[in-house]
Amino acid sequence: MSPRHTASRTLTKPAKNLRADPGATEPASAFAVHDDAVPASLTSQAEREALEFPELTHAWPETSLRALPRQSLLHAHRLLFGWLRDPLTTVQVLLYPGLMLVMFKVVLGNSIGAATGQSAIYGQVAMMALIASMVGSMVGAISLQLEKRSGLLSRFWVLPVHRASSLAGRLIAEAVRIIVTTAVILIVGVLLGFRFQNGFWPAVGMFFIPLLFGLAFATMVTAAAVVGGQTKLIEMISLVTSLLMFFNTGFVPLMAYPQWLQTFVEYQPMSCAVEAMRSFALGTPLGNNLWYTLAWAVGLILLFTYPAIRGFRKAANP
Amino acid sequence: MTLTSTTGAAVASRPGTDRRYVGRRRRAAPSSLQQWWVLSLRLIKPIFRNGEIVSAILSPIVFTIGFYLPLKFVMNFQGVDYAQFLMPIIALQALSFTALSAAMKAAMDRVDGMSDRLKTMPIRAGTPLASRMSANLFRLFVSLCVALVCGHVIGFRFHLGWLNSIGFCLFALLVGFALTMGGDAIGTLSKTPAATTQALTLPQLILGMLSTGFVPITGFPEWIRPFVRNQPISVIATAMRDMASDGVDWPTLWPALAWAFGALSVFAPISIWANGRRG
């Protein structure tokens, strides 16, 4: 550690005084400020410690793998608290999906149940869990664009931290958000008549599928947000999202769609995920739906990770 | 200086010219009509340039196919001609999107300081509001046309001749006008455009979904039917549906008219007050 570093630990005098002091010709003496410079009110040990800079305990280089988890978690922590403290985000991420689920159940539950002979709630819970994870990604992408515009991304870029920590932290935060919203959806679903009829582990699977799906979607939206850099792109994605929302098997069963549309509806990512979640809840045979979901998610992640990384770098160095 | 005084004198000497409107310290003699026209174009022209027209056209289309294709089978099962049934809510939804954009417009004018700027200029008090409302009316007209085209494509038809068809459109525009008036009032009073849109999405979602616009009353659970049957969107959608298909009678029409004019008579004064106050 440099002598300048150690000296800064004991610096308690405000910087303003440093500049005003014409006698400080030698830099070392300017930094090595001691007890005589401390105001009389700050003489107790505790108060002095509160003003000191924390000692560096983990000066890992920015490429080290040891730095990555800790710094990613810091970023995730920052994002999650930011979202939590913004009432708009909280409402959009937690309240809206739950409310939408209640709406769908009340408005369409009876009609769909009467026409198809099966309870609509299982499809609706699965669909809303997926939609909630997608909508949340949009919120994240908008906040990312704001950070880019305000220069915060560039600020992080010049700090001596691991290059991947910003993106990794974002994805960790997304994962936590998805788990929380899925839990909210499932609780609302249980209140509306949804039941885990298949035991504990499939219930865990109910969390796993929105998580995987949501992370894949978040990767895609993040890439769109940093590469495109325009709000139009996000709007386009939200348009596609709302189309996917109407044309999946969680909204109405496959047979209700017109013949020419059924192939698309059956194999689009949301339908596969919805069917896998429905099977997890009801204990019906999974078929290939889990594999299709995995393939979609892994495919999206593989396809959009590189653009997301490149875009992040570009967005941080405007 | 000389120039001003000479011209001033020259003009003033002419008989019938009011000195107050001449010279360096002259009073402004604004033409309200021209101001309204310029300010309206300020809001209408960007609609074509910034992609707002695309979203105004796309959202009813997405909305129409999103509800019609999946639910057609389910509703036919209940014996409902779904294209005919769905049309009023397609129109209303398109109009309520316009109300959202109206709120956004008003909020942006406030946030950007445009409203304050206009208040310092020799512009008649009502003109900014009037110009915003005429731009909104233009958006409403576009939305309604797109919604009618969407309806026509899925199989909606006016069965009852010109008078009822025009009544349908005029009534839709009236409801839309009341909604944009409300949107303008909220946008003018709110401090953040984002919060405005959020605040308006929720009532729109609840009232829109919990109405007889998408699903006949028999599709709802027993306990919520009284609310669904009597809430404004249901009442209005029923009246509009009758204007297109079965013929509307006075008992169906008057609650709808009452809601529309009631909303207008509440929102319009609020909007005028909100736009007129200083600070």
XYZ file of C-alpha atoms in Angstrom:
597
model
C 0.000 0.000 0.000
C 1.258 3.484 -0.815
C 1.973 5.931 1.998
C -0.727 8.173 0.573
C -3.229 5.398 1.083
C -2.423 4.900 4.733
C -2.457 8.576 5.357
C -5.937 8.956 3.974
C -7.228 6.702 6.705
C -6.462 9.260 9.343
C -7.720 12.215 7.376
C -10.523 13.770 9.329
C -10.128 17.390 8.420
C -12.528 18.679 5.735
C -10.941 19.169 2.309
C -11.966 22.820 2.272
C -9.546 23.597 5.102
C -6.744 21.815 3.266
C -6.980 24.148 0.340
C -7.299 27.227 2.514
C -4.142 26.403 4.462
C -1.266 28.185 2.706
C 1.357 26.720 5.037
C 0.856 23.196 3.694
C 3.705 23.177 1.226
C 4.636 19.556 1.685
C 1.892 17.143 0.521
C 2.686 14.602 3.212
C 2.014 17.083 5.985
C -1.241 18.095 4.370
C -2.517 14.541 4.455
C -1.130 13.533 7.789
C -3.561 15.573 9.771
C -3.554 14.719 13.434
C -5.500 15.311 16.573
C -4.770 19.012 16.785
C -6.718 19.648 13.554
C -9.813 17.799 14.691
C -12.613 20.057 15.946
C -13.112 19.935 19.659
C -16.526 18.393 19.297
C -15.122 15.300 17.571
C -12.651 14.194 20.157
C -14.246 10.953 21.233
C -12.852 7.811 19.646
C -16.183 6.660 18.205
C -16.855 9.929 16.476
C -13.418 9.995 14.957
C -13.811 6.472 13.645
C -17.142 7.343 12.080
C -15.476 9.951 9.918
C -12.602 7.766 8.816
C -12.529 6.057 5.469
C -12.944 2.302 5.799
C -9.759 0.307 5.521
C -9.289 -1.477 2.224
C -9.508 -5.164 2.910
C -10.075 -6.602 -0.542
C -8.095 -4.719 -3.130
C -8.605 -7.374 -5.721
C -7.707 -6.553 -9.294
C -10.641 -5.840 -11.527
C -10.148 -9.028 -13.508
C -10.071 -11.340 -10.487
C -12.820 -13.885 -10.148
C -12.896 -13.288 -6.391
C -14.059 -9.732 -6.952
C -16.918 -10.691 -9.225
C -19.404 -12.279 -6.805
C -19.036 -9.619 -4.154
C -19.239 -6.716 -6.564
C -22.118 -8.291 -8.472
C -24.019 -8.676 -5.235
C -23.370 -5.022 -4.453
C -24.876 -4.059 -7.777
C -27.833 -6.386 -7.262
C -28.355 -4.892 -3.817
C -28.283 -1.385 -5.243
C -30.835 -2.222 -7.958
C -33.178 -4.125 -5.683
C -33.283 -1.339 -3.129
C -33.762 1.177 -5.901
C -36.777 -0.737 -7.163
C -38.106 -1.318 -3.682
C -37.969 2.383 -2.845
C -39.637 3.456 -6.064
C -43.378 3.070 -5.492
C -44.066 2.992 -9.232
C -41.806 0.014 -9.753
C -43.136 -1.796 -6.734
C -46.689 -1.317 -7.910
C -45.885 -2.387 -11.437
C -43.863 -5.414 -10.419
C -45.913 -6.705 -7.499
C -49.418 -5.246 -7.537
C -50.258 -5.250 -11.246
C -49.578 -8.920 -11.966
C -51.566 -10.008 -8.924
C -54.436 -7.749 -9.863
C -54.337 -8.912 -13.470
C -54.571 -12.497 -12.311
C -57.657 -11.712 -10.241
C -59.155 -9.930 -13.262
C -58.517 -12.771 -15.640
C -59.980 -15.253 -13.207
C -63.096 -13.194 -12.526
C -63.703 -12.068 -16.102
C -62.820 -15.137 -18.107
C -62.647 -17.976 -15.577
C -66.276 -19.009 -15.868
C -66.521 -18.654 -19.635
C -63.340 -20.599 -20.315
C -64.245 -23.224 -17.766
C -67.692 -23.693 -19.340
C -66.364 -23.873 -22.893
C -63.382 -26.126 -22.302
C -64.371 -28.181 -19.293
C -61.116 -27.526 -17.438
C -60.310 -25.031 -14.740
C -58.757 -21.902 -16.202
C -56.818 -20.928 -13.101
C -53.870 -23.274 -13.717
C -53.116 -21.785 -17.091
C -53.734 -18.244 -15.851
C -51.406 -18.560 -12.857
C -48.626 -19.894 -15.071
C -49.216 -17.236 -17.697
C -49.275 -14.383 -15.203
C -46.088 -15.595 -13.510
C -44.345 -15.473 -16.888
C -45.853 -12.127 -17.824
C -44.875 -10.668 -14.470
C -41.283 -11.694 -15.063
C -41.383 -10.159 -18.531
C -42.982 -6.891 -17.436
C -40.419 -6.589 -14.660
C -37.636 -6.945 -17.210
C -39.077 -4.004 -19.097
C -39.002 -1.931 -15.915
C -35.385 -2.974 -15.432
C -34.550 -2.047 -19.007
C -36.078 1.393 -18.623
C -34.079 2.003 -15.456
C -30.990 0.809 -17.316
C -31.600 3.354 -20.063
C -31.982 6.064 -17.446
C -28.661 5.026 -15.898
C -27.048 5.136 -19.281
C -28.416 8.586 -20.012
C -27.485 9.991 -16.620
C -23.940 8.705 -16.974
C -24.081 6.281 -14.084
C -22.999 3.389 -16.293
C -19.926 5.305 -17.376
C -19.252 6.137 -13.736
C -19.255 2.455 -12.859
C -17.055 1.738 -15.828
C -14.228 3.953 -14.543
C -14.246 2.363 -11.110
C -11.708 -0.382 -10.446
C -14.297 -3.127 -10.307
C -14.811 -6.306 -12.231
C -16.068 -5.523 -15.728
C -18.802 -8.136 -15.594
C -20.122 -7.155 -12.188
C -22.590 -4.548 -13.461
C -24.282 -6.918 -15.891
C -24.081 -9.906 -13.551
C -25.486 -7.857 -10.688
C -28.359 -6.786 -12.887
C -29.214 -10.369 -13.731
C -29.002 -11.390 -10.069
C -31.391 -8.573 -9.173
C -33.723 -9.696 -11.950
C -33.633 -13.243 -10.593
C -34.550 -12.111 -7.086
C -37.360 -9.968 -8.474
C -38.723 -12.857 -10.538
C -38.752 -15.194 -7.540
C -40.592 -12.591 -5.453
C -43.207 -11.856 -8.132
C -43.716 -15.565 -8.811
C -44.315 -16.086 -5.113
C -46.870 -13.248 -5.113
C -48.625 -14.711 -8.148
C -48.715 -18.182 -6.639
C -50.123 -16.852 -3.355
C -52.856 -14.935 -5.211
C -53.457 -18.060 -7.289
C -53.899 -20.220 -4.211
C -56.426 -17.723 -2.881
C -58.311 -18.050 -6.181
C -58.415 -21.829 -6.175
C -55.035 -22.887 -7.540
C -53.606 -25.967 -5.782
C -50.266 -27.761 -5.889
C -51.628 -31.217 -6.598
C -48.273 -32.807 -7.192
C -46.173 -32.372 -4.063
C -43.161 -30.360 -3.068
C -40.533 -30.679 -5.791
C -42.843 -29.864 -8.697
C -43.869 -26.797 -6.691
C -40.202 -25.783 -6.664
C -40.241 -26.353 -10.405
C -43.069 -23.813 -10.599
C -40.523 -21.214 -9.455
C -37.733 -22.522 -11.618
C -39.516 -22.121 -14.957
C -40.441 -18.414 -14.649
C -36.947 -17.835 -13.294
C -35.260 -19.402 -16.298
C -37.722 -17.873 -18.739
C -37.492 -14.457 -17.094
C -33.696 -14.483 -17.077
C -33.627 -15.340 -20.763
C -36.073 -12.540 -21.425
C -34.109 -10.144 -19.213
C -30.941 -10.923 -21.186
C -32.767 -10.140 -24.381
C -34.302 -6.907 -23.094
C -31.000 -5.796 -21.571
C -29.292 -6.328 -24.898
C -32.068 -4.373 -26.612
C -31.815 -1.564 -24.072
C -28.041 -1.084 -24.345
C -27.596 -1.832 -28.038
C -30.626 -0.011 -29.415
C -30.512 2.741 -26.872
C -33.888 4.023 -27.990
C -37.233 3.769 -26.304
C -38.792 2.593 -29.568
C -37.109 -0.783 -29.275
C -38.534 -1.341 -25.819
C -41.947 -0.366 -27.163
C -41.623 -2.917 -29.929
C -40.692 -5.593 -27.425
C -43.658 -4.701 -25.244
C -45.895 -4.975 -28.300
C -44.548 -8.437 -29.081
C -44.938 -9.326 -25.427
C -48.592 -8.394 -25.390
C -49.147 -10.441 -28.549
C -47.437 -13.438 -26.932
C -49.640 -12.880 -23.900
C -52.818 -13.289 -25.936
C -51.571 -16.160 -28.041
C -50.452 -18.768 -25.557
C -52.143 -21.773 -24.080
C -52.438 -20.167 -20.652
C -54.924 -17.597 -21.947
C -57.292 -20.109 -23.524
C -56.628 -23.764 -24.365
C -54.973 -24.593 -27.672
C -58.137 -25.871 -29.347
C -59.839 -22.490 -28.947
C -57.429 -20.851 -31.382
C -58.136 -20.900 -35.098
C -56.609 -23.860 -36.897
C -54.014 -21.852 -38.816
C -52.699 -20.278 -35.637
C -52.414 -23.401 -33.520
C -48.906 -24.430 -34.536
C -47.499 -21.035 -33.643
C -49.404 -20.930 -30.359
C -48.301 -24.426 -29.404
C -44.570 -23.920 -29.860
C -44.051 -20.315 -28.867
C -41.926 -19.992 -25.705
C -44.698 -18.877 -23.367
C -46.961 -21.799 -24.246
C -44.204 -24.325 -23.620
C -43.445 -22.748 -20.250
C -47.136 -22.514 -19.343
C -47.730 -26.162 -20.196
C -44.675 -27.263 -18.223
C -45.868 -25.278 -15.200
C -49.384 -26.660 -15.564
C -47.981 -30.180 -15.593
C -45.916 -29.415 -12.504
C -48.996 -28.217 -10.648
C -51.451 -30.863 -11.807
C -49.121 -33.846 -12.142
C -50.076 -34.475 -15.756
C -47.370 -35.864 -18.075
C -44.791 -33.269 -19.004
C -44.216 -34.382 -22.569
C -41.601 -32.331 -24.322
C -42.707 -29.002 -22.871
C -39.934 -28.802 -20.295
C -37.343 -29.470 -22.990
C -38.871 -26.914 -25.319
C -38.832 -24.357 -22.511
C -35.212 -25.130 -21.725
C -34.310 -24.913 -25.392
C -36.044 -21.545 -25.797
C -34.470 -20.117 -22.650
C -30.952 -21.398 -23.317
C -31.252 -20.352 -26.945
C -32.259 -16.795 -26.011
C -29.501 -16.568 -23.414
C -26.868 -17.827 -25.861
C -28.096 -15.523 -28.569
C -28.288 -12.333 -26.512
C -25.490 -12.613 -23.946
C -22.821 -11.409 -26.331
C -24.857 -8.415 -27.622
C -25.689 -7.564 -24.004
C -22.005 -7.574 -23.014
C -20.942 -5.634 -26.074
C -23.811 -3.201 -25.621
C -22.940 -2.645 -21.994
C -19.397 -1.755 -22.928
C -20.606 0.588 -25.638
C -23.234 2.165 -23.412
C -20.655 2.813 -20.689
C -18.226 4.451 -23.164
C -20.432 6.821 -25.107
C -37.007 55.703 -32.149
C -37.814 58.231 -34.730
C -39.120 55.542 -36.952
C -41.535 54.282 -34.316
C -42.808 57.705 -33.436
C -43.248 58.769 -37.007
C -45.064 55.605 -37.990
C -47.007 55.813 -34.748
C -48.000 59.330 -35.482
C -48.778 58.481 -39.048
C -50.997 55.631 -38.084
C -52.592 57.452 -35.210
C -53.423 60.383 -37.380
C -55.452 58.157 -39.607
C -59.066 58.304 -38.473
C -60.507 55.266 -36.715
C -57.171 53.805 -35.507
C -56.838 53.046 -31.799
C -53.581 54.384 -30.374
C -53.382 51.576 -27.860
C -52.517 49.069 -30.534
C -49.817 51.144 -32.188
C -46.198 51.933 -31.384
C -43.474 50.545 -29.172
C -45.568 50.128 -26.059
C -48.550 48.879 -27.929
C -50.894 46.339 -26.490
C -50.987 42.942 -28.078
C -53.964 42.344 -30.296
C -53.994 38.573 -30.389
C -56.131 36.650 -32.771
C -57.420 33.755 -30.718
C -58.337 31.766 -33.762
C -54.887 31.969 -35.263
C -53.242 31.149 -31.924
C -55.497 28.154 -31.531
C -54.630 26.968 -35.048
C -50.872 27.343 -34.542
C -50.907 25.660 -31.151
C -53.083 22.848 -32.466
C -50.675 22.186 -35.312
C -47.820 22.192 -32.790
C -49.427 19.122 -31.232
C -50.864 17.459 -34.332
C -47.826 17.582 -36.609
C -45.470 15.639 -34.300
C -48.023 12.810 -34.152
C -46.989 11.905 -37.689
C -43.293 12.352 -37.097
C -42.542 10.734 -33.758
C -44.270 7.425 -34.334
C -47.300 8.246 -32.203
C -49.536 7.632 -35.210
C -48.072 4.141 -35.546
C -48.850 3.251 -31.953
C -52.285 4.858 -32.290
C -52.966 2.520 -35.203
C -51.215 -0.557 -33.868
C -52.720 -0.662 -30.396
C -56.353 -1.174 -31.498
C -55.172 -3.820 -33.975
C -53.250 -5.745 -31.327
C -56.133 -5.346 -28.949
C -58.672 -6.598 -31.487
C -56.876 -9.722 -32.638
C -55.642 -10.364 -29.099
C -59.156 -10.704 -27.773
C -61.077 -11.800 -30.814
C -59.059 -14.774 -32.025
C -58.591 -16.573 -28.688
C -62.029 -15.836 -27.247
C -64.148 -16.336 -30.359
C -64.449 -20.061 -29.719
C -65.206 -19.615 -26.033
C -67.907 -17.038 -26.751
C -69.462 -18.895 -29.672
C -69.880 -21.726 -27.196
C -72.126 -19.400 -25.200
C -74.007 -18.380 -28.331
C -72.477 -14.913 -28.670
C -71.609 -13.348 -32.027
C -68.289 -12.140 -30.703
C -67.307 -9.661 -33.436
C -70.582 -7.798 -32.984
C -70.221 -8.089 -29.230
C -66.629 -6.911 -28.975
C -66.823 -3.819 -31.207
C -67.881 -1.207 -28.581
C -65.047 -2.138 -26.234
C -62.533 -2.020 -29.095
C -63.655 1.521 -29.829
C -63.718 2.492 -26.151
C -60.284 1.003 -25.562
C -58.843 2.898 -28.519
C -60.400 6.094 -27.187
C -59.064 5.523 -23.691
C -55.554 5.125 -25.100
C -56.072 8.566 -26.544
C -57.037 9.790 -23.090
C -53.734 8.397 -21.782
C -51.793 10.232 -24.449
C -53.802 13.367 -23.697
C -52.733 13.149 -20.062
C -49.156 12.609 -21.199
C -49.337 15.641 -23.503
C -50.685 17.895 -20.767
C -48.126 16.637 -18.261
C -45.254 17.140 -20.693
C -46.396 20.695 -21.416
C -46.342 21.357 -17.726
C -43.021 19.661 -17.038
C -41.264 21.275 -19.981
C -42.501 24.662 -18.835
C -44.507 25.153 -21.997
C -47.682 25.927 -20.059
C -45.878 28.513 -17.939
C -44.303 30.020 -21.030
C -47.661 30.336 -22.727
C -49.115 31.978 -19.645
C -46.548 34.771 -19.869
C -47.425 35.533 -23.469
C -50.320 37.528 -24.842
C -52.421 34.471 -25.437
C -56.034 34.227 -24.440
C -56.479 32.116 -21.335
C -58.371 29.234 -22.877
C -56.337 28.870 -26.034
C -53.678 26.335 -24.906
C -56.378 24.073 -23.496
C -58.540 24.474 -26.590
C -55.636 23.619 -28.878
C -54.732 20.540 -26.826
C -58.323 19.412 -26.935
C -58.553 19.855 -30.693
C -55.352 17.800 -31.095
C -56.959 15.205 -28.836
C -60.085 15.277 -30.942
C -57.962 14.567 -33.983
C -56.362 11.580 -32.204
C -59.820 10.399 -31.138
C -61.010 10.547 -34.723
C -58.025 8.543 -35.962
C -58.455 5.974 -33.167
C -62.142 5.574 -33.881
C -61.508 5.067 -37.594
C -58.845 2.448 -36.909
C -61.127 0.718 -34.413
C -63.986 0.654 -36.940
C -61.697 -0.804 -39.602
C -60.518 -3.454 -37.140
C -64.111 -4.256 -36.286
C -65.066 -4.487 -39.924
C -62.218 -6.912 -40.606
C -63.299 -9.323 -37.871
C -66.916 -9.177 -39.056
C -68.630 -6.329 -37.239
C -71.407 -4.615 -39.229
C -73.804 -1.736 -38.625
C -77.204 -3.314 -39.108
C -79.431 -0.337 -38.493
C -78.762 2.239 -41.166
C -77.061 5.607 -41.246
C -78.713 7.333 -38.334
C -77.740 4.684 -35.822
C -74.255 4.338 -37.289
C -73.619 8.063 -36.975
C -75.101 7.952 -33.499
C -72.645 5.181 -32.602
C -69.686 7.225 -33.833
C -70.825 10.489 -32.274
C -71.512 8.827 -28.967
C -68.084 7.163 -29.049
C -66.471 10.535 -29.766
C -68.452 12.119 -26.939
C -67.227 9.492 -24.476
C -63.706 9.841 -25.815
C -63.882 13.620 -25.495
C -64.996 13.336 -21.880
C -62.151 10.901 -21.197
C -59.517 13.118 -22.818
C -60.870 16.050 -20.843
C -60.296 14.023 -17.688
C -56.872 12.950 -18.918
C -55.939 16.558 -19.619
C -57.050 17.639 -16.153
C -55.021 14.908 -14.455
C -52.007 15.553 -16.651
C -52.131 19.278 -15.944
C -52.384 18.738 -12.207
C -49.770 15.985 -11.929
C -46.080 16.622 -11.554
C -44.628 13.545 -13.268
C -45.809 12.225 -16.642
C -44.756 8.668 -15.812
C -46.808 8.614 -12.633
C -49.737 10.034 -14.582
C -49.848 7.192 -17.047
C -49.436 4.678 -14.254
C -52.232 6.229 -12.233
C -54.564 6.102 -15.221
C -53.747 2.565 -16.334
C -55.182 0.968 -13.228
C -58.748 2.350 -13.354
C -58.742 1.747 -17.097
C -57.739 -1.866 -16.531
C -60.250 -2.496 -13.771
C -63.203 -0.768 -15.397
C -62.396 -2.143 -18.832
C -61.985 -5.752 -17.786
C -64.785 -5.823 -15.236
C -67.372 -4.747 -17.779
C -69.750 -6.405 -20.164
C -67.481 -5.283 -22.984
C -65.604 -8.568 -23.298
C -67.826 -11.100 -21.621
C -71.610 -11.206 -21.255
C -72.923 -10.638 -17.755
C -73.635 -14.352 -17.361
C -69.902 -15.081 -17.546
C -69.182 -13.256 -14.290
C -69.430 -14.741 -10.823
C -72.727 -13.953 -9.102
C -71.264 -11.651 -6.428
C -69.717 -9.143 -8.813
C -72.589 -8.900 -11.308
C -74.354 -5.859 -9.776
C -71.155 -3.835 -10.068
C -70.364 -5.080 -13.561
C -73.855 -4.434 -14.855
C -74.091 -0.858 -13.641
C -70.603 0.514 -14.030
C -70.206 3.177 -16.722
C -68.186 1.181 -19.262
C -70.783 -1.600 -19.302
C -73.651 0.824 -19.618
C -71.952 2.691 -22.453
C -70.838 -0.497 -24.228
C -74.368 -1.895 -24.080
C -75.864 1.283 -25.524
C -73.309 1.333 -28.355
C -73.876 -2.342 -29.090
C -77.597 -1.748 -29.332
C -77.012 1.161 -31.679
C -75.203 -1.216 -34.014
C -77.310 -4.363 -33.741
C -80.662 -4.506 -31.998
C -81.863 -0.944 -31.884
C -81.400 1.204 -28.852
C -84.275 2.216 -26.617
C -84.467 5.082 -24.174
C -84.000 3.025 -20.957
C -80.691 1.751 -22.347
C -79.624 5.052 -23.814
C -80.234 7.513 -21.021
C -77.857 6.000 -18.418
C -75.114 5.950 -21.039
C -75.780 9.541 -22.023
C -75.953 10.499 -18.362
C -72.550 8.934 -17.684
C -70.987 10.578 -20.722
C -72.357 14.057 -20.073
C -71.835 13.628 -16.328
C -68.174 12.816 -16.871
C -67.829 15.761 -19.218
C -69.483 18.141 -16.797
C -67.132 17.001 -14.019
C -63.886 16.847 -15.995
C -64.311 19.982 -18.101
C -64.523 22.452 -15.181
C -61.606 20.737 -13.449
C -59.543 20.944 -16.621
C -60.440 24.583 -17.203
C -59.659 25.433 -13.598
C -56.373 23.510 -13.669
C -55.270 25.248 -16.851
C -56.317 28.681 -15.715
C -54.620 28.844 -12.344
C -51.213 30.363 -11.886
C -48.200 28.669 -10.333
